[in-house]
Amino acid sequence: MNTKIKDFIKTPFFYFLLLLPFGFALLAAAKFVPGFADWYYDAIYKNLGGIFGSITGILPFSLMEAGILSAVLLLCEWIIRLVLKAKEGKAAVLKYFSGVLKNIVSIACVIFFLFAAFSGTNYYREGFAEKTDLKIEKSSVNELYDLCAFLLEEAAESGKNLLHKENGETVFAPQNTLMAKRAREEFEKFAANYDFMDMGFGKFGTPKPVFFSEVMAYLQISGVYSPYTFEANICTAGPDFLRGSTMMHEQSHLRGFMNEAEANFIAYLACAQSEDDYFRYSGTCLALLYSMNALYAADYELWYELRIQYPEYVDADMRAQNAYIDAHDTKVAEVSDAVNDTYLKLNDQQEGTRSYGKMVDLLLAYRRGL
């Protein structure tokens, strides 16, 4: 074997590069080997995720956010050092740049492997609908109308005793950290009904309010699951009424359900089964948003018949959400949305031709089974 090759194999950089094929192998096995993704979840993800997620869940701040900030500072340091190296001549600049490039590639390899190991494989697991025998079927407009009417009644009932601003908007008075603690407790109660959602650790999945939430707002991101720190990171900008369901949504990702529509549906179920009025209201409003949008597209007159029945606080919350989205609808948000859309499609989240969209179809199937 060539001496240069032998020397290269002995370097840490070589072993970082090896993480790439290992990561691709994991994703390929999850996608093409029947049952592998579910086996991997039960044997590997659930155990490691439960342990590390419980440790990070104890911390009151987001490790993911701290990591991103550290990465930005490190990049700035590299750039400054590179500029200073220019005083030493071209050779010094090229040598330093080569070292920085190796570090960037090494970090990228680690990031990709951890994504494959603690997120990517979960995209190919059996879905929540299959695990609970929910049958998705085409539904009539009347069924959709009945679903919307039911959700509106539930939202009106669960929201009437909550705190509201003078303009009617719902307010969650305690701090977001308290909401996060309650969200974890409520999700634990919900998950206890399903053996396949048990992670076995008490502090697992505590949602983390993000300090730089306004940045997330302009990226049109309400929450993000971090497979590197096993955290459910939550944007605290915007109206209060959907934040609880967002926390449930991100916790469902932590439990290995990566499909966005299923995560929304699980968030609704977790909120609907809660004894806390705020969470019931938050989850019901999430479902109402999707269902009413579907009804609007299917039959405007039926949509309008229900829309004018919104109580003041439901109407105020929906208007506040629309205003919030419009205020943050920038070119940056468009780019963020395009990137997220591409990411989801690369991970096989291209929805089939459903009657009203998968989230609403799941709600209809659930209602049909009651």
Short mmCIF file of C-alpha atoms in Angstrom, two decimals:
data_model
loop_
_atom_site.label_atom_id
_atom_site.label_comp_id
_atom_site.label_asym_id
_atom_site.label_seq_id
_atom_site.Cartn_x
_atom_site.Cartn_y
_atom_site.Cartn_z
CA MET A 1 0.00 0.00 0.00
CA ASN A 2 1.21 3.49 -0.89
CA THR A 3 2.90 5.29 2.03
CA LYS A 4 0.73 8.40 1.54
CA ILE A 5 -2.41 6.28 1.70
CA LYS A 6 -1.17 4.57 4.87
CA ASP A 7 -0.48 7.94 6.46
CA PHE A 8 -3.90 9.23 5.39
CA ILE A 9 -5.67 6.24 6.94
CA LYS A 10 -4.02 7.03 10.25
CA THR A 11 -5.45 10.56 10.33
CA PRO A 12 -8.70 11.46 12.17
CA PHE A 13 -9.99 13.00 8.91
CA PHE A 14 -10.14 9.56 7.29
CA TYR A 15 -12.40 8.21 10.04
CA PHE A 16 -14.65 11.25 9.81
CA LEU A 17 -15.03 10.56 6.07
CA LEU A 18 -16.00 6.96 6.87
CA LEU A 19 -19.12 8.29 8.60
CA LEU A 20 -20.53 9.23 5.17
CA PRO A 21 -20.89 5.69 3.78
CA PHE A 22 -22.11 4.43 7.16
CA GLY A 23 -24.80 7.11 7.16
CA PHE A 24 -25.86 6.33 3.59
CA ALA A 25 -25.93 2.62 4.43
CA LEU A 26 -28.28 3.26 7.35
CA LEU A 27 -30.64 5.30 5.18
CA ALA A 28 -30.54 2.74 2.39
CA ALA A 29 -31.32 -0.10 4.80
CA ALA A 30 -34.20 1.89 6.32
CA LYS A 31 -35.65 2.64 2.90
CA PHE A 32 -35.15 -0.64 1.08
CA VAL A 33 -35.02 -3.37 3.76
CA PRO A 34 -38.55 -4.18 5.00
CA GLY A 35 -38.87 -3.80 8.78
CA PHE A 36 -35.36 -2.41 9.31
CA ALA A 37 -36.48 1.13 10.23
CA ASP A 38 -38.88 -0.14 12.91
CA TRP A 39 -36.30 -2.60 14.23
CA TYR A 40 -33.70 0.18 14.39
CA TYR A 41 -36.14 2.43 16.26
CA ASP A 42 -36.89 -0.23 18.90
CA ALA A 43 -33.31 -1.50 19.28
CA ILE A 44 -31.26 1.68 18.89
CA TYR A 45 -33.13 4.97 18.65
CA LYS A 46 -35.53 4.42 21.52
CA ASN A 47 -32.76 3.53 23.97
CA LEU A 48 -30.13 6.10 23.00
CA GLY A 49 -32.74 8.77 22.35
CA GLY A 50 -34.40 8.13 25.68
CA ILE A 51 -31.13 8.46 27.58
CA PHE A 52 -29.72 11.53 25.83
CA GLY A 53 -33.12 13.16 25.43
CA SER A 54 -33.72 12.87 29.16
CA ILE A 55 -30.35 14.49 29.90
CA THR A 56 -30.91 17.40 27.50
CA GLY A 57 -34.49 17.65 28.74
CA ILE A 58 -33.24 18.64 32.18
CA LEU A 59 -31.46 21.70 30.80
CA PRO A 60 -33.63 24.87 30.71
CA PHE A 61 -32.08 26.16 27.48
CA SER A 62 -31.77 24.84 23.93
CA LEU A 63 -28.49 23.06 23.26
CA MET A 64 -29.26 23.21 19.55
CA GLU A 65 -29.48 27.00 19.68
CA ALA A 66 -26.27 27.17 21.69
CA GLY A 67 -24.61 24.90 19.13
CA ILE A 68 -25.67 27.06 16.20
CA LEU A 69 -24.41 30.18 17.96
CA SER A 70 -21.10 28.44 18.71
CA ALA A 71 -20.78 27.38 15.07
CA VAL A 72 -21.31 30.97 13.90
CA LEU A 73 -18.66 32.24 16.34
CA LEU A 74 -16.25 29.49 15.26
CA LEU A 75 -16.76 30.41 11.59
CA CYS A 76 -16.07 34.06 12.40
CA GLU A 77 -12.87 33.06 14.21
CA TRP A 78 -11.73 31.03 11.19
CA ILE A 79 -12.35 33.95 8.86
CA ILE A 80 -10.44 36.39 11.10
CA ARG A 81 -7.51 33.98 11.41
CA LEU A 82 -7.52 33.48 7.65
CA VAL A 83 -7.30 37.23 7.09
CA LEU A 84 -4.44 37.51 9.59
CA LYS A 85 -2.61 34.67 7.84
CA ALA A 86 -2.50 36.81 4.71
CA LYS A 87 0.33 38.78 6.35
CA GLU A 88 2.43 35.60 6.38
CA GLY A 89 2.11 35.02 2.65
CA LYS A 90 0.20 32.85 0.19
CA ALA A 91 1.66 29.56 1.44
CA ALA A 92 0.51 30.23 5.02
CA VAL A 93 -2.99 31.16 3.80
CA LEU A 94 -3.33 27.98 1.71
CA LYS A 95 -2.08 25.77 4.55
CA TYR A 96 -4.49 27.31 7.05
CA PHE A 97 -7.40 27.20 4.58
CA SER A 98 -6.69 23.51 3.92
CA GLY A 99 -6.93 22.80 7.65
CA VAL A 100 -10.17 24.79 7.99
CA LEU A 101 -11.67 22.99 4.99
CA LYS A 102 -10.85 19.61 6.55
CA ASN A 103 -12.52 20.69 9.78
CA ILE A 104 -15.66 21.82 7.91
CA VAL A 105 -15.85 18.55 5.96
CA SER A 106 -15.30 16.55 9.18
CA ILE A 107 -18.09 18.42 10.96
CA ALA A 108 -20.38 17.95 7.95
CA CYS A 109 -19.72 14.19 8.01
CA VAL A 110 -20.60 14.02 11.72
CA ILE A 111 -23.76 16.07 11.17
CA PHE A 112 -24.90 13.85 8.31
CA PHE A 113 -24.21 10.61 10.19
CA LEU A 114 -26.06 11.79 13.31
CA PHE A 115 -28.99 12.87 11.13
CA ALA A 116 -29.11 9.42 9.53
CA ALA A 117 -28.75 7.63 12.87
CA PHE A 118 -31.23 9.69 14.88
CA SER A 119 -33.71 11.07 12.38
CA GLY A 120 -33.32 9.82 8.83
CA THR A 121 -34.20 6.20 9.52
CA ASN A 122 -37.44 7.25 11.22
CA TYR A 123 -38.80 8.63 7.94
CA TYR A 124 -39.24 5.04 6.77
CA ARG A 125 -40.97 3.64 9.84
CA GLU A 126 -44.53 2.39 9.83
CA GLY A 127 -46.78 5.41 10.30
CA PHE A 128 -49.06 6.24 13.21
CA ALA A 129 -52.14 5.57 11.06
CA GLU A 130 -50.94 2.05 10.25
CA LYS A 131 -49.98 1.34 13.85
CA THR A 132 -53.44 2.37 15.06
CA ASP A 133 -55.39 0.87 12.12
CA LEU A 134 -56.80 4.19 10.96
CA LYS A 135 -58.36 3.75 7.54
CA ILE A 136 -57.96 6.80 5.30
CA GLU A 137 -60.76 7.05 2.76
CA LYS A 138 -62.22 9.66 0.46
CA SER A 139 -64.85 11.62 2.35
CA SER A 140 -67.87 13.66 1.34
CA VAL A 141 -68.16 17.40 1.81
CA ASN A 142 -70.90 16.75 4.39
CA GLU A 143 -68.46 14.66 6.46
CA LEU A 144 -65.93 17.46 6.25
CA TYR A 145 -68.57 19.98 7.30
CA ASP A 146 -69.55 17.82 10.28
CA LEU A 147 -65.88 17.57 11.30
CA CYS A 148 -65.48 21.36 11.14
CA ALA A 149 -68.69 21.90 13.11
CA PHE A 150 -67.51 19.47 15.79
CA LEU A 151 -64.09 21.12 16.05
CA LEU A 152 -65.65 24.58 16.23
CA GLU A 153 -67.88 23.47 19.08
CA GLU A 154 -64.89 21.95 20.90
CA ALA A 155 -62.80 25.11 20.39
CA ALA A 156 -65.62 27.31 21.67
CA GLU A 157 -66.06 25.16 24.77
CA SER A 158 -62.37 24.71 25.69
CA GLY A 159 -61.43 28.34 24.98
CA LYS A 160 -64.18 30.24 26.77
CA ASN A 161 -62.58 30.13 30.24
CA LEU A 162 -59.03 31.00 29.11
CA LEU A 163 -57.47 34.42 29.55
CA HIS A 164 -58.04 36.83 26.66
CA LYS A 165 -56.75 40.26 25.71
CA GLU A 166 -59.15 43.16 25.21
CA ASN A 167 -59.26 42.34 21.48
CA GLY A 168 -60.18 38.73 22.25
CA GLU A 169 -56.81 37.04 21.63
CA THR A 170 -56.04 34.10 23.91
CA VAL A 171 -53.20 34.59 26.37
CA PHE A 172 -51.16 31.95 28.17
CA ALA A 173 -50.20 34.02 31.21
CA PRO A 174 -47.43 31.85 32.80
CA GLN A 175 -43.96 31.67 31.27
CA ASN A 176 -43.24 29.53 28.20
CA THR A 177 -41.06 27.25 30.34
CA LEU A 178 -44.13 26.34 32.39
CA MET A 179 -46.09 25.65 29.22
CA ALA A 180 -43.22 23.41 28.07
CA LYS A 181 -43.24 21.49 31.35
CA ARG A 182 -46.99 20.96 31.10
CA ALA A 183 -46.67 19.96 27.46
CA ARG A 184 -44.18 17.23 28.35
CA GLU A 185 -46.42 15.97 31.16
CA GLU A 186 -49.51 15.96 28.95
CA PHE A 187 -47.68 14.20 26.13
CA GLU A 188 -46.39 11.56 28.57
CA LYS A 189 -49.99 10.81 29.60
CA PHE A 190 -51.03 10.55 25.97
CA ALA A 191 -48.05 8.38 24.96
CA ALA A 192 -48.78 5.97 27.81
CA ASN A 193 -51.80 4.79 25.79
CA TYR A 194 -49.53 3.48 23.03
CA ASP A 195 -46.77 0.96 23.71
CA PHE A 196 -44.91 1.98 20.55
CA MET A 197 -44.48 5.55 21.87
CA ASP A 198 -42.87 4.64 25.18
CA MET A 199 -39.33 6.02 25.54
CA GLY A 200 -38.96 4.93 29.15
CA PHE A 201 -37.46 8.11 30.57
CA GLY A 202 -39.23 10.77 32.63
CA LYS A 203 -37.56 13.97 31.45
CA PHE A 204 -37.55 12.99 27.79
CA GLY A 205 -38.69 15.54 25.24
CA THR A 206 -39.23 18.66 27.34
CA PRO A 207 -39.83 21.40 24.69
CA LYS A 208 -37.29 24.24 24.64
CA PRO A 209 -38.40 27.84 24.03
CA VAL A 210 -35.81 29.40 21.71
CA PHE A 211 -34.14 32.69 22.74
CA PHE A 212 -33.75 33.92 19.14
CA SER A 213 -37.38 33.18 18.34
CA GLU A 214 -37.75 36.26 16.15
CA VAL A 215 -35.21 34.74 13.75
CA MET A 216 -37.34 31.59 13.56
CA ALA A 217 -40.39 33.78 12.97
CA TYR A 218 -38.84 35.35 9.87
CA LEU A 219 -37.96 31.86 8.67
CA GLN A 220 -41.63 30.89 9.18
CA ILE A 221 -40.57 28.08 11.55
CA SER A 222 -42.78 27.49 14.57
CA GLY A 223 -40.77 24.57 15.89
CA VAL A 224 -37.89 22.28 14.96
CA TYR A 225 -36.77 18.86 16.14
CA SER A 226 -33.02 18.48 16.68
CA PRO A 227 -31.74 14.90 16.17
CA TYR A 228 -28.33 16.02 17.48
CA THR A 229 -29.54 17.03 20.93
CA PHE A 230 -32.91 15.23 21.06
CA GLU A 231 -34.74 18.49 21.67
CA ALA A 232 -38.07 19.94 20.59
CA ASN A 233 -37.22 23.60 19.94
CA ILE A 234 -40.13 26.05 19.96
CA CYS A 235 -40.50 29.57 18.55
CA THR A 236 -42.13 31.82 21.16
CA ALA A 237 -42.97 34.65 18.75
CA GLY A 238 -46.52 35.01 17.50
CA PRO A 239 -49.94 34.31 19.06
CA ASP A 240 -50.07 32.09 22.15
CA PHE A 241 -52.95 29.86 21.12
CA LEU A 242 -51.07 27.47 18.79
CA ARG A 243 -47.86 27.19 20.81
CA GLY A 244 -49.10 24.29 22.92
CA SER A 245 -50.00 22.19 19.88
CA THR A 246 -46.62 23.08 18.33
CA MET A 247 -44.93 21.65 21.42
CA MET A 248 -46.93 18.45 21.00
CA HIS A 249 -46.07 18.34 17.28
CA GLU A 250 -42.33 18.52 17.92
CA GLN A 251 -42.55 15.92 20.70
CA SER A 252 -44.13 13.53 18.22
CA HIS A 253 -41.03 13.93 16.02
CA LEU A 254 -38.92 13.01 19.05
CA ARG A 255 -40.96 9.82 19.29
CA GLY A 256 -39.96 8.94 15.73
CA PHE A 257 -42.99 10.14 13.74
CA MET A 258 -41.45 12.35 11.09
CA ASN A 259 -44.34 12.85 8.67
CA GLU A 260 -45.57 16.43 9.16
CA ALA A 261 -49.27 15.59 8.72
CA GLU A 262 -49.04 12.72 11.20
CA ALA A 263 -47.15 14.91 13.65
CA ASN A 264 -49.97 17.46 13.43
CA PHE A 265 -52.55 14.73 13.93
CA ILE A 266 -50.70 13.31 16.93
CA ALA A 267 -50.46 16.85 18.34
CA TYR A 268 -54.23 17.17 18.01
CA LEU A 269 -54.84 13.82 19.74
CA ALA A 270 -52.44 14.61 22.58
CA CYS A 271 -54.13 17.98 23.14
CA ALA A 272 -57.69 16.68 22.73
CA GLN A 273 -57.12 13.99 25.38
CA SER A 274 -55.67 16.51 27.85
CA GLU A 275 -57.60 17.74 30.88
CA ASP A 276 -55.99 21.17 30.48
CA ASP A 277 -58.30 23.65 28.73
CA TYR A 278 -55.40 25.51 27.12
CA PHE A 279 -53.97 22.43 25.43
CA ARG A 280 -57.40 21.21 24.34
CA TYR A 281 -58.05 24.61 22.81
CA SER A 282 -54.63 24.77 21.13
CA GLY A 283 -54.93 21.33 19.54
CA THR A 284 -58.52 21.86 18.46
CA CYS A 285 -57.67 25.21 16.84
CA LEU A 286 -54.82 23.53 14.94
CA ALA A 287 -57.23 20.91 13.60
CA LEU A 288 -59.87 23.56 12.92
CA LEU A 289 -57.41 25.61 10.84
CA TYR A 290 -56.61 22.68 8.54
CA SER A 291 -60.19 21.45 8.32
CA MET A 292 -61.72 24.84 7.62
CA ASN A 293 -59.12 25.52 4.93
CA ALA A 294 -60.14 22.24 3.29
CA LEU A 295 -63.84 23.15 3.56
CA TYR A 296 -63.14 26.59 2.07
CA ALA A 297 -61.63 24.92 -0.99
CA ALA A 298 -64.44 22.36 -1.23
CA ASP A 299 -67.55 24.47 -0.56
CA TYR A 300 -67.29 28.19 0.19
CA GLU A 301 -70.93 28.56 1.31
CA LEU A 302 -70.62 25.80 3.91
CA TRP A 303 -67.32 27.30 5.06
CA TYR A 304 -68.92 30.74 5.45
CA GLU A 305 -71.85 29.26 7.37
CA LEU A 306 -69.42 28.05 10.04
CA ARG A 307 -66.96 30.93 9.82
CA ILE A 308 -69.53 33.49 10.95
CA GLN A 309 -70.22 31.34 14.02
CA TYR A 310 -66.71 31.73 15.45
CA PRO A 311 -66.77 33.07 19.03
CA GLU A 312 -64.90 36.34 19.50
CA TYR A 313 -61.78 34.69 20.94
CA VAL A 314 -61.53 32.05 18.18
CA ASP A 315 -62.01 34.74 15.53
CA ALA A 316 -59.42 37.00 17.20
CA ASP A 317 -56.87 34.17 17.42
CA MET A 318 -57.30 33.17 13.77
CA ARG A 319 -56.96 36.79 12.66
CA ALA A 320 -53.87 37.24 14.83
CA GLN A 321 -52.28 34.14 13.29
CA ASN A 322 -52.94 35.42 9.76
CA ALA A 323 -51.51 38.84 10.67
CA TYR A 324 -48.43 37.22 12.21
CA ILE A 325 -47.77 35.14 9.09
CA ASP A 326 -48.29 38.13 6.78
CA ALA A 327 -45.91 40.26 8.86
CA HIS A 328 -43.15 37.67 8.53
CA ASP A 329 -43.82 36.69 4.90
CA THR A 330 -40.52 37.85 3.42
CA LYS A 331 -38.07 36.59 0.78
CA VAL A 332 -36.16 34.93 3.60
CA ALA A 333 -39.34 33.03 4.54
CA GLU A 334 -39.82 31.97 0.91
CA VAL A 335 -36.28 30.58 0.77
CA SER A 336 -36.76 28.83 4.12
CA ASP A 337 -40.03 27.30 2.91
CA ALA A 338 -38.42 26.12 -0.34
CA VAL A 339 -35.52 24.54 1.57
CA ASN A 340 -37.91 22.80 3.98
CA ASP A 341 -40.08 21.59 1.10
CA THR A 342 -37.02 20.12 -0.65
CA TYR A 343 -35.85 18.51 2.60
CA LEU A 344 -39.22 16.82 3.12
CA LYS A 345 -39.40 15.56 -0.46
CA LEU A 346 -35.88 14.14 -0.21
CA ASN A 347 -37.13 12.19 2.81
CA ASP A 348 -40.11 10.71 0.94
CA GLN A 349 -42.78 13.06 2.31
CA GLN A 350 -44.53 13.60 -1.00
CA GLU A 351 -48.19 13.27 -0.13
CA GLY A 352 -50.36 11.14 -2.33
CA THR A 353 -53.64 12.29 -3.85
CA ARG A 354 -55.87 12.50 -0.79
CA SER A 355 -59.30 14.05 -0.74
CA TYR A 356 -58.51 16.94 1.64
CA GLY A 357 -54.86 16.50 2.59
CA LYS A 358 -53.46 13.89 4.95
CA MET A 359 -53.96 15.84 8.19
CA VAL A 360 -57.66 16.33 7.49
CA ASP A 361 -58.04 12.78 6.18
CA LEU A 362 -56.59 11.48 9.45
CA LEU A 363 -59.01 13.62 11.43
CA LEU A 364 -61.92 12.30 9.34
CA ALA A 365 -60.77 8.71 9.77
CA TYR A 366 -60.43 9.21 13.53
CA ARG A 367 -63.92 10.75 13.79
CA ARG A 368 -65.32 7.94 11.68
CA GLY A 369 -63.95 5.39 14.14
CA LEU A 370 -65.43 6.97 17.25
#
